[in-house]
CSV table of C-alpha atoms in Angstrom, one decimal:
chain,number,residue,atom,x,y,z
A,102,UNK,CA,0.0,0.0,0.0
A,103,UNK,CA,3.0,2.3,-0.3
A,104,UNK,CA,1.5,3.8,-3.5
A,105,UNK,CA,-1.8,4.7,-1.8
A,106,UNK,CA,-1.2,8.5,-2.0
A,107,UNK,CA,-0.6,8.2,-5.8
A,108,UNK,CA,-3.6,5.9,-6.2
A,109,UNK,CA,-5.7,8.6,-4.4
A,110,UNK,CA,-4.2,11.5,-6.4
A,111,UNK,CA,-4.7,9.9,-9.8
A,112,UNK,CA,-8.2,8.7,-9.0
A,113,UNK,CA,-9.4,12.0,-7.5
A,114,UNK,CA,-7.7,14.3,-10.0
A,115,UNK,CA,-9.1,12.3,-12.9
A,116,UNK,CA,-12.5,12.3,-11.3
A,117,UNK,CA,-12.3,16.1,-10.9
A,118,UNK,CA,-11.1,16.6,-14.5
A,119,UNK,CA,-14.0,14.5,-15.9
A,120,UNK,CA,-16.6,16.1,-13.6
A,121,UNK,CA,-15.4,19.6,-14.5
A,122,UNK,CA,-15.7,18.8,-18.2
A,123,UNK,CA,-19.2,17.2,-17.7
A,124,UNK,CA,-20.4,20.1,-15.6
A,125,UNK,CA,-19.2,22.7,-18.1
A,126,UNK,CA,-20.8,20.9,-21.0
A,127,UNK,CA,-24.1,20.5,-19.1
A,128,UNK,CA,-24.0,24.1,-18.0
A,129,UNK,CA,-23.3,25.4,-21.5
A,130,UNK,CA,-26.3,23.4,-22.8
A,131,UNK,CA,-28.5,24.6,-19.9
A,132,UNK,CA,-29.0,21.1,-18.7
A,133,UNK,CA,-28.0,21.6,-15.1
A,134,UNK,CA,-29.8,23.5,-12.4
A,135,UNK,CA,-27.7,26.5,-11.2
A,136,UNK,CA,-27.9,25.7,-7.5
A,137,UNK,CA,-27.0,22.0,-8.0
A,138,UNK,CA,-24.3,23.1,-10.5
A,139,UNK,CA,-22.6,25.3,-7.9
A,140,UNK,CA,-22.6,22.6,-5.3
A,141,UNK,CA,-21.0,20.2,-7.8
A,142,UNK,CA,-18.4,22.8,-8.6
A,143,UNK,CA,-17.7,23.1,-4.8
A,144,UNK,CA,-17.2,19.3,-4.6
A,145,UNK,CA,-14.8,19.3,-7.6
A,146,UNK,CA,-12.7,22.0,-5.8
A,147,UNK,CA,-12.6,19.9,-2.7
A,148,UNK,CA,-11.8,16.6,-4.5
A,149,UNK,CA,-9.0,18.1,-6.5
A,150,UNK,CA,-7.5,20.0,-3.5
A,151,UNK,CA,-7.5,16.8,-1.5
A,152,UNK,CA,-6.0,14.8,-4.4
A,153,UNK,CA,-3.2,17.4,-4.7
A,154,UNK,CA,-2.5,17.2,-1.0
A,155,UNK,CA,-2.4,13.4,-1.2
A,156,UNK,CA,0.2,13.6,-4.0
A,157,UNK,CA,2.6,15.4,-1.8
A,158,UNK,CA,2.4,12.8,0.9
A,159,UNK,CA,4.1,10.1,-1.2
A,160,UNK,CA,7.2,12.3,-1.3
A,161,UNK,CA,10.2,11.5,0.9
A,162,UNK,CA,10.5,15.3,1.5
A,163,UNK,CA,6.9,16.7,1.3
A,164,UNK,CA,8.1,20.2,2.3
A,165,UNK,CA,10.2,20.2,-0.9
A,166,UNK,CA,7.2,19.6,-3.1
A,167,UNK,CA,7.5,23.0,-4.6
A,168,UNK,CA,10.8,21.9,-6.3
A,169,UNK,CA,8.9,19.4,-8.4
A,170,UNK,CA,8.2,22.1,-11.0
A,171,UNK,CA,11.9,22.7,-11.7
A,172,UNK,CA,12.2,20.5,-14.7
A,173,UNK,CA,9.4,21.4,-17.1
A,174,UNK,CA,11.7,21.2,-20.0
A,175,UNK,CA,11.9,17.4,-19.9
A,176,UNK,CA,10.0,15.9,-17.0
A,177,UNK,CA,6.3,15.0,-17.5
A,178,UNK,CA,5.9,14.9,-13.7
A,179,UNK,CA,6.9,18.6,-13.5
A,180,UNK,CA,4.4,19.3,-16.4
A,181,UNK,CA,1.7,17.3,-14.7
A,182,UNK,CA,2.1,19.3,-11.4
A,183,UNK,CA,2.0,22.7,-13.2
A,184,UNK,CA,-1.0,21.7,-15.3
A,185,UNK,CA,-3.0,20.3,-12.4
A,186,UNK,CA,-2.0,23.3,-10.3
A,187,UNK,CA,-3.4,25.6,-13.0
A,188,UNK,CA,-6.5,23.4,-13.3
A,189,UNK,CA,-7.1,23.8,-9.5
A,190,UNK,CA,-6.9,27.6,-9.8
A,191,UNK,CA,-9.4,27.5,-12.6
A,192,UNK,CA,-11.8,25.1,-10.8
A,193,UNK,CA,-11.7,27.4,-7.8
A,194,UNK,CA,-12.3,30.5,-10.0
A,195,UNK,CA,-15.2,28.6,-11.7
A,196,UNK,CA,-16.8,28.0,-8.3
A,197,UNK,CA,-15.9,31.5,-6.9
A,198,UNK,CA,-17.2,33.4,-9.9
A,199,UNK,CA,-20.2,31.1,-10.4
A,200,UNK,CA,-22.8,34.0,-10.4
A,201,UNK,CA,-20.9,35.8,-13.3
A,202,UNK,CA,-22.2,33.7,-16.2
A,203,UNK,CA,-19.8,35.1,-18.9
A,204,UNK,CA,-16.8,34.7,-16.7
A,205,UNK,CA,-17.9,31.2,-15.7
A,206,UNK,CA,-18.2,30.2,-19.4
A,207,UNK,CA,-14.7,31.5,-20.2
A,208,UNK,CA,-13.2,29.8,-17.1
A,209,UNK,CA,-15.2,26.7,-17.9
A,210,UNK,CA,-13.8,26.5,-21.4
A,211,UNK,CA,-10.2,27.1,-20.3
A,212,UNK,CA,-10.6,24.7,-17.4
A,213,UNK,CA,-12.0,21.9,-19.6
A,214,UNK,CA,-9.1,22.3,-22.0
A,215,UNK,CA,-6.6,22.2,-19.1
A,216,UNK,CA,-8.4,19.2,-17.5
A,217,UNK,CA,-7.9,17.1,-20.7
A,218,UNK,CA,-4.3,18.2,-21.1
A,219,UNK,CA,-3.6,17.5,-17.4
A,220,UNK,CA,-5.0,13.9,-17.6
A,221,UNK,CA,-2.9,13.3,-20.7
A,222,UNK,CA,0.2,14.6,-18.9
A,223,UNK,CA,-0.6,12.3,-16.0
A,224,UNK,CA,-0.6,9.3,-18.3
A,225,UNK,CA,2.7,10.4,-20.0
A,226,UNK,CA,4.4,10.4,-16.6
A,227,UNK,CA,4.2,6.6,-16.6
A,228,UNK,CA,5.0,6.0,-20.2
A,229,UNK,CA,8.5,4.8,-19.3
A,230,UNK,CA,10.6,2.6,-21.6
A,231,UNK,CA,12.0,0.9,-18.5
A,232,UNK,CA,8.6,-0.5,-17.7
A,233,UNK,CA,7.6,-2.4,-20.8
A,234,UNK,CA,3.9,-2.7,-19.8
A,235,UNK,CA,3.6,1.1,-19.4
A,236,UNK,CA,5.6,2.0,-22.5
A,237,UNK,CA,2.5,2.1,-24.6
A,238,UNK,CA,-0.6,4.3,-25.2
A,239,UNK,CA,-2.3,2.4,-22.4
A,240,UNK,CA,-1.5,4.7,-19.4
A,241,UNK,CA,-2.9,7.7,-21.2
A,242,UNK,CA,-5.9,5.7,-22.5
A,243,UNK,CA,-6.8,4.3,-19.1
A,244,UNK,CA,-6.5,7.6,-17.3
A,245,UNK,CA,-8.6,9.3,-20.0
A,246,UNK,CA,-11.3,6.6,-19.8
A,247,UNK,CA,-11.3,6.8,-16.0
A,248,UNK,CA,-11.8,10.6,-16.2
A,249,UNK,CA,-14.7,10.1,-18.6
A,250,UNK,CA,-16.3,7.4,-16.4
A,251,UNK,CA,-15.8,8.9,-13.0
A,252,UNK,CA,-16.5,12.5,-13.9
A,253,UNK,CA,-20.0,12.1,-15.3
A,254,UNK,CA,-20.7,9.5,-12.6
A,255,UNK,CA,-19.8,12.0,-9.9
A,256,UNK,CA,-21.9,14.8,-11.5
A,257,UNK,CA,-24.9,12.5,-12.0
A,258,UNK,CA,-24.6,11.0,-8.5
A,259,UNK,CA,-24.6,14.4,-6.8
A,260,UNK,CA,-27.5,15.5,-9.1
A,261,UNK,CA,-29.4,12.4,-8.1
A,262,UNK,CA,-28.8,13.0,-4.4
A,263,UNK,CA,-30.1,16.5,-4.9
A,264,UNK,CA,-33.2,14.9,-6.6
A,265,UNK,CA,-32.5,16.5,-10.0
A,266,UNK,CA,-33.6,14.6,-13.1
A,267,UNK,CA,-30.6,12.8,-14.8
A,268,UNK,CA,-31.1,12.4,-18.5
A,269,UNK,CA,-30.7,8.9,-20.0
A,270,UNK,CA,-28.0,10.3,-22.3
A,271,UNK,CA,-25.7,10.5,-19.3
A,272,UNK,CA,-26.4,6.9,-18.4
A,273,UNK,CA,-25.8,5.7,-22.0
A,274,UNK,CA,-22.5,7.7,-22.1
A,275,UNK,CA,-21.2,6.1,-18.9
A,276,UNK,CA,-22.2,2.7,-20.1
A,277,UNK,CA,-20.4,3.2,-23.4
A,278,UNK,CA,-17.2,4.4,-21.5
A,279,UNK,CA,-17.4,1.4,-19.2
A,280,UNK,CA,-17.6,-0.9,-22.2
A,281,UNK,CA,-14.6,0.8,-23.8
A,282,UNK,CA,-12.7,0.5,-20.5
A,283,UNK,CA,-13.5,-3.2,-20.4
A,284,UNK,CA,-12.3,-3.7,-23.9
A,285,UNK,CA,-9.1,-1.7,-23.3
A,286,UNK,CA,-8.4,-3.7,-20.1
A,287,UNK,CA,-8.8,-7.0,-22.0
A,288,UNK,CA,-6.5,-5.8,-24.7
A,289,UNK,CA,-3.9,-4.7,-22.1
A,290,UNK,CA,-4.1,-8.0,-20.3
A,291,UNK,CA,-3.8,-10.0,-23.6
A,292,UNK,CA,-0.8,-7.9,-24.8
A,293,UNK,CA,1.1,-7.4,-21.6
A,294,UNK,CA,0.0,-10.4,-19.5
A,295,UNK,CA,3.5,-11.9,-19.5
A,296,UNK,CA,5.2,-8.7,-18.2
A,297,UNK,CA,2.7,-8.2,-15.3
A,298,UNK,CA,2.6,-10.0,-12.0
A,299,UNK,CA,-1.2,-9.8,-11.7
A,300,UNK,CA,-3.1,-12.2,-9.6
A,301,UNK,CA,-5.9,-13.9,-11.6
A,302,UNK,CA,-8.5,-13.6,-8.9
A,303,UNK,CA,-7.7,-9.9,-8.6
A,304,UNK,CA,-8.2,-9.4,-12.3
A,305,UNK,CA,-11.6,-11.2,-12.3
A,306,UNK,CA,-12.7,-9.2,-9.2
A,307,UNK,CA,-11.6,-5.9,-10.7
A,308,UNK,CA,-13.5,-6.6,-14.0
A,309,UNK,CA,-16.6,-7.8,-12.2
A,310,UNK,CA,-16.8,-5.1,-9.5
A,311,UNK,CA,-15.6,-2.2,-11.6
A,312,UNK,CA,-17.0,-3.0,-15.0
A,313,UNK,CA,-19.4,-5.9,-15.6
A,314,UNK,CA,-21.8,-5.3,-12.6
A,315,UNK,CA,-21.9,-1.5,-13.1
A,316,UNK,CA,-22.6,-2.0,-16.9
A,317,UNK,CA,-25.5,-4.4,-16.0
A,318,UNK,CA,-26.9,-2.1,-13.4
A,319,UNK,CA,-26.8,0.9,-15.8
A,320,UNK,CA,-28.4,-1.2,-18.6
A,321,UNK,CA,-31.1,-2.4,-16.2
A,322,UNK,CA,-31.8,1.1,-15.0
A,323,UNK,CA,-32.1,2.4,-18.6
A,324,UNK,CA,-35.1,0.1,-19.0
A,325,UNK,CA,-36.8,1.9,-16.2
A,326,UNK,CA,-38.5,5.2,-15.9
A,327,UNK,CA,-36.5,8.4,-15.1
A,328,UNK,CA,-37.1,8.7,-11.4
A,329,UNK,CA,-36.2,5.0,-10.8
A,330,UNK,CA,-32.8,5.6,-12.4
A,331,UNK,CA,-31.7,7.7,-9.5
A,332,UNK,CA,-31.7,5.0,-6.8
A,333,UNK,CA,-29.1,3.0,-8.7
A,334,UNK,CA,-26.5,5.7,-9.1
A,335,UNK,CA,-24.9,5.7,-5.6
A,336,UNK,CA,-24.4,1.9,-5.9
A,337,UNK,CA,-22.9,2.2,-9.3
A,338,UNK,CA,-20.6,5.0,-8.0
A,339,UNK,CA,-19.4,2.8,-5.1
A,340,UNK,CA,-18.8,-0.2,-7.3
A,341,UNK,CA,-16.9,1.8,-10.0
A,342,UNK,CA,-14.8,3.5,-7.3
A,343,UNK,CA,-13.9,0.2,-5.8
A,344,UNK,CA,-13.0,-1.3,-9.2
A,345,UNK,CA,-10.9,1.8,-10.1
A,346,UNK,CA,-9.2,1.6,-6.8
A,347,UNK,CA,-8.3,-2.0,-7.4
A,348,UNK,CA,-7.2,-1.3,-10.9
A,349,UNK,CA,-5.0,1.6,-9.8
A,350,UNK,CA,-3.3,-0.5,-7.0
A,351,UNK,CA,-2.5,-3.1,-9.7
A,352,UNK,CA,-1.3,-0.4,-12.0
A,353,UNK,CA,1.4,0.6,-9.5
A,354,UNK,CA,2.2,-2.8,-8.0
A,355,UNK,CA,2.0,-5.3,-10.9
A,356,UNK,CA,4.0,-3.6,-13.6
A,357,UNK,CA,7.4,-5.3,-13.5
A,358,UNK,CA,10.7,-3.6,-14.4
A,359,UNK,CA,13.2,-5.3,-16.7
A,360,UNK,CA,14.9,-8.2,-15.0
A,361,UNK,CA,18.6,-8.0,-14.5
A,362,UNK,CA,20.2,-11.2,-15.9
A,363,UNK,CA,16.9,-13.1,-15.1
B,6,UNK,CA,38.5,16.8,-25.6
B,7,UNK,CA,36.8,16.0,-22.3
B,8,UNK,CA,37.1,12.5,-20.9
B,9,UNK,CA,34.1,10.1,-21.0
B,10,UNK,CA,34.5,8.0,-17.9
B,11,UNK,CA,32.9,4.6,-17.6
B,12,UNK,CA,33.2,1.5,-15.5
B,13,UNK,CA,34.9,-1.6,-17.0
B,14,UNK,CA,33.6,-4.9,-15.6
B,15,UNK,CA,35.8,-7.9,-16.3
B,16,UNK,CA,33.5,-10.9,-15.9
B,17,UNK,CA,36.3,-13.2,-16.6
B,18,UNK,CA,38.1,-12.1,-13.5
B,19,UNK,CA,35.0,-11.5,-11.2
B,20,UNK,CA,34.6,-14.3,-8.7
B,21,UNK,CA,31.3,-12.9,-7.2
B,22,UNK,CA,32.9,-12.2,-3.7
B,23,UNK,CA,30.9,-9.0,-3.2
B,24,UNK,CA,34.0,-7.2,-1.9
B,25,UNK,CA,33.1,-4.3,-4.3
B,26,UNK,CA,29.6,-4.0,-2.7
B,27,UNK,CA,31.2,-4.0,0.8
B,28,UNK,CA,33.8,-1.4,-0.2
B,29,UNK,CA,31.1,0.9,-1.4
B,30,UNK,CA,28.9,0.5,1.7
B,31,UNK,CA,32.0,0.9,3.9
B,32,UNK,CA,32.9,4.1,2.1
B,33,UNK,CA,29.4,5.7,2.3
B,34,UNK,CA,27.9,4.0,5.3
B,35,UNK,CA,24.5,3.8,3.7
B,36,UNK,CA,21.3,2.5,5.2
B,37,UNK,CA,21.1,-1.3,5.1
B,38,UNK,CA,18.7,-1.7,2.1
B,39,UNK,CA,20.7,0.8,0.0
B,40,UNK,CA,23.1,-0.9,-2.4
B,41,UNK,CA,24.8,1.3,-5.0
B,42,UNK,CA,26.8,-1.6,-6.4
B,43,UNK,CA,25.3,-5.1,-6.8
B,44,UNK,CA,26.8,-8.3,-7.9
B,45,UNK,CA,24.5,-10.4,-10.1
B,46,UNK,CA,24.9,-14.0,-10.9
B,47,UNK,CA,24.3,-14.6,-14.6
B,48,UNK,CA,21.9,-17.3,-15.6
B,49,UNK,CA,23.6,-20.6,-16.7
B,50,UNK,CA,21.1,-20.9,-19.6
B,51,UNK,CA,22.7,-17.7,-21.1
B,52,UNK,CA,25.6,-19.8,-22.3
B,53,UNK,CA,25.9,-22.9,-24.5
B,54,UNK,CA,27.4,-24.9,-21.5
B,55,UNK,CA,26.8,-24.5,-17.8
B,56,UNK,CA,29.2,-21.8,-16.4
B,57,UNK,CA,29.1,-19.7,-13.3
B,58,UNK,CA,29.6,-16.0,-14.2
B,59,UNK,CA,29.1,-12.9,-12.0
B,60,UNK,CA,28.6,-9.3,-13.0
B,61,UNK,CA,29.2,-6.4,-10.7
B,62,UNK,CA,27.1,-3.4,-11.6
B,63,UNK,CA,26.6,0.1,-10.2
B,64,UNK,CA,25.3,3.2,-12.0
B,65,UNK,CA,26.0,3.0,-15.8
B,66,UNK,CA,26.4,6.8,-16.0
B,67,UNK,CA,24.3,6.6,-19.2
B,68,UNK,CA,24.8,8.8,-22.2
B,69,UNK,CA,21.0,9.6,-22.1
B,70,UNK,CA,20.2,9.1,-18.4
B,71,UNK,CA,16.4,8.4,-18.0
B,72,UNK,CA,16.7,9.4,-14.3
B,73,UNK,CA,17.9,12.9,-15.3
B,74,UNK,CA,15.1,13.2,-17.9
B,75,UNK,CA,12.2,12.3,-15.6
B,76,UNK,CA,13.4,13.9,-12.3
B,77,UNK,CA,11.0,16.8,-11.7
B,78,UNK,CA,13.4,18.5,-9.2
B,79,UNK,CA,16.5,18.6,-11.5
B,80,UNK,CA,18.4,16.6,-8.9
B,81,UNK,CA,20.5,14.9,-11.6
B,82,UNK,CA,23.3,16.4,-13.6
B,83,UNK,CA,25.8,14.9,-16.0
B,84,UNK,CA,29.3,16.2,-15.5
B,85,UNK,CA,31.6,17.0,-18.5
B,86,UNK,CA,33.5,13.8,-17.8
B,87,UNK,CA,30.3,11.7,-18.1
B,88,UNK,CA,29.6,11.0,-14.4
B,89,UNK,CA,25.9,11.3,-13.5
B,90,UNK,CA,25.6,13.1,-10.2
B,91,UNK,CA,22.6,13.1,-7.9
B,92,UNK,CA,22.1,16.1,-5.6
B,93,UNK,CA,20.5,15.0,-2.3
B,94,UNK,CA,19.6,18.5,-1.4
B,95,UNK,CA,17.4,18.9,-4.6
B,96,UNK,CA,15.9,15.5,-4.4
B,97,UNK,CA,12.3,15.4,-3.1
B,98,UNK,CA,12.0,11.6,-2.9
B,99,UNK,CA,9.3,11.1,-5.5
B,100,UNK,CA,11.0,7.8,-6.7
B,101,UNK,CA,10.2,8.4,-10.4
B,102,UNK,CA,13.9,7.9,-11.3
B,103,UNK,CA,13.7,4.4,-9.7
B,104,UNK,CA,10.8,3.6,-12.1
B,105,UNK,CA,12.6,5.1,-15.1
B,106,UNK,CA,16.0,3.4,-14.7
B,107,UNK,CA,16.1,0.1,-16.7
B,108,UNK,CA,19.0,-1.1,-14.5
B,109,UNK,CA,17.3,-0.4,-11.1
B,110,UNK,CA,20.2,1.7,-10.0
B,111,UNK,CA,18.7,4.6,-7.9
B,112,UNK,CA,17.9,3.4,-4.3
B,113,UNK,CA,15.5,4.9,-1.9
B,114,UNK,CA,17.0,5.7,1.5
B,115,UNK,CA,14.1,5.7,3.9
B,116,UNK,CA,16.1,7.4,6.6
B,117,UNK,CA,16.9,10.4,4.4
B,118,UNK,CA,13.5,10.3,2.6
B,119,UNK,CA,15.5,10.7,-0.6
B,120,UNK,CA,16.9,8.6,-3.5
B,121,UNK,CA,20.6,8.1,-3.7
B,122,UNK,CA,22.9,6.5,-6.3
B,123,UNK,CA,26.5,5.8,-7.2
B,124,UNK,CA,28.5,8.8,-8.4
B,125,UNK,CA,31.5,6.8,-9.4
B,126,UNK,CA,33.2,8.2,-6.3
B,127,UNK,CA,33.5,11.6,-8.1
B,128,UNK,CA,35.0,13.3,-5.1
B,129,UNK,CA,37.6,10.6,-4.7
B,130,UNK,CA,38.4,10.7,-8.4
B,131,UNK,CA,38.7,14.5,-8.3
B,132,UNK,CA,41.3,13.9,-5.5
B,133,UNK,CA,43.2,11.5,-7.8
B,134,UNK,CA,41.9,8.3,-6.0
B,135,UNK,CA,40.2,5.3,-7.5
B,136,UNK,CA,36.5,4.6,-6.7
B,137,UNK,CA,36.0,2.5,-3.5
B,138,UNK,CA,34.7,-0.5,-5.4
B,139,UNK,CA,37.6,-0.5,-7.9
B,140,UNK,CA,40.1,-0.2,-5.1
B,141,UNK,CA,38.3,-2.9,-3.0
B,142,UNK,CA,38.1,-5.6,-5.8
B,143,UNK,CA,40.7,-8.3,-5.0
B,144,UNK,CA,40.6,-9.6,-8.5
B,145,UNK,CA,41.1,-6.3,-10.4
B,146,UNK,CA,37.8,-7.0,-12.1
B,147,UNK,CA,36.7,-3.4,-12.0
B,148,UNK,CA,38.3,-0.3,-13.5
B,149,UNK,CA,37.4,3.2,-14.6
B,150,UNK,CA,38.2,3.8,-18.3
B,151,UNK,CA,38.0,6.7,-20.6
B,152,UNK,CA,35.7,5.7,-23.5
B,153,UNK,CA,37.3,8.3,-25.7
B,154,UNK,CA,40.4,6.1,-25.9
B,155,UNK,CA,40.5,4.0,-29.0
B,156,UNK,CA,41.5,0.8,-27.2
B,157,UNK,CA,38.2,0.7,-25.3
B,158,UNK,CA,36.0,1.3,-28.4
B,159,UNK,CA,35.6,-2.4,-29.2
B,160,UNK,CA,34.6,-3.5,-25.7
B,161,UNK,CA,31.2,-5.1,-25.2
B,162,UNK,CA,28.4,-2.8,-24.1
B,163,UNK,CA,26.0,-5.6,-23.2
B,164,UNK,CA,25.7,-9.1,-21.8
B,165,UNK,CA,23.0,-11.8,-22.1
B,166,UNK,CA,20.1,-10.9,-19.9
B,167,UNK,CA,21.1,-7.2,-19.7
B,168,UNK,CA,18.2,-4.7,-20.4
B,169,UNK,CA,18.4,-3.3,-23.9
B,170,UNK,CA,20.9,-0.5,-24.4
B,171,UNK,CA,18.8,1.6,-26.7
B,172,UNK,CA,16.8,3.1,-23.8
B,173,UNK,CA,19.6,5.1,-22.1
B,174,UNK,CA,22.9,4.1,-23.8
B,175,UNK,CA,24.8,2.9,-20.7
B,176,UNK,CA,28.5,3.6,-20.7
B,177,UNK,CA,29.6,0.5,-18.7
B,178,UNK,CA,31.7,-1.9,-20.7
B,179,UNK,CA,32.3,-5.6,-20.2
B,180,UNK,CA,35.0,-8.2,-20.8
B,181,UNK,CA,32.8,-11.2,-21.2
B,182,UNK,CA,33.7,-14.5,-19.5
B,183,UNK,CA,35.3,-17.1,-21.7
B,184,UNK,CA,33.1,-20.1,-22.0
B,185,UNK,CA,34.8,-23.5,-22.3
B,186,UNK,CA,33.9,-26.1,-24.8
B,187,UNK,CA,32.0,-29.2,-23.5
B,188,UNK,CA,33.6,-32.3,-24.8
B,189,UNK,CA,31.5,-35.5,-24.9
B,190,UNK,CA,32.7,-39.0,-25.3
B,191,UNK,CA,32.8,-39.9,-29.0
B,192,UNK,CA,33.1,-36.2,-30.1
B,193,UNK,CA,36.2,-35.0,-31.9
């Protein structure tokens, strides 16, 4: 569990990025109540802030965290920190200037752009030739998919708690992203299986809890009327978070380096 | 022209006694789990016939160090003579260099909360002394060479089971062990 701070940081930052993007799109299309939207923006600021704090706790010298932006010229980790730092400022501005609709729209557009770039930078941190399983487009793809699953899920779950109607389009989008996630994961396992140290039971549990069961639940709820959809969301949220948590632990622990004379 | 310093590892001479590791630890008094130099036994299957070969490795002072590229705190620098130096003061202990090095060279010192690694005893060399590991080897299996010199150009840059060189272009050079010929009854 030594990588727990990184697991939390990547999960929360990607959730915040996806949620910001979702909120901005829904706001731009007038599909989100203003009061609910503001409370979602507040949650995003909190989640991202907590995630950034978590990221410093994995450092041997947390007080020296500010030095991590010294190598923007070549280090993706420096770039990631600068980008997520900028994204945090914009999310705060988005919430703080919520009442000013013009400014909110400008900050929302800039923030959405930065959210996407930040998640890509996060993935590129791990695209390391020394770790053959990571040296591929998979880290960026997994992080992007996570953001696009967790973000809309957070927004719709909060909306459902606030008893706001959640459109079926959001459910279909989440289901589509989960199916893509499932296919990507299968592709990753089939291509990289021999350079991972994954436990088979863990793989099955991750796929069932984080992908298959939530896909079935969302599909089942799509067959129902609008107000019945809402009850299912907190459960789907918990399952997907559990699955993502397991997936992220495995991402850090099961990727093997090159063996020396092995 | 500036020197390009590198370690020369003579596998023919190495007996796997770990004296180089001990000399290094004795010089720097590191935390128990930190090993800047490691002696690896090579797999017998790497050769046509079963032989016992050891390889003593420390930092490869690569031409394109992955540690230096990924470090967010600019804790790594490459000297003009090719030695890759790690600055403890700048290091924030993020351990990304440990993930990026194909040769598992940087070590995390949990007492310091920082990563540390071999600097080819740069301070000793600047004083005209040999690195501790080179001095401590009873078999003269280790040396520091200048890769600019023509006589070292043809040395091996890799061994069976060694991670591929294209990633960081390590400067360590090897004298491979001579493998005997297995004679079976009835063979010429």
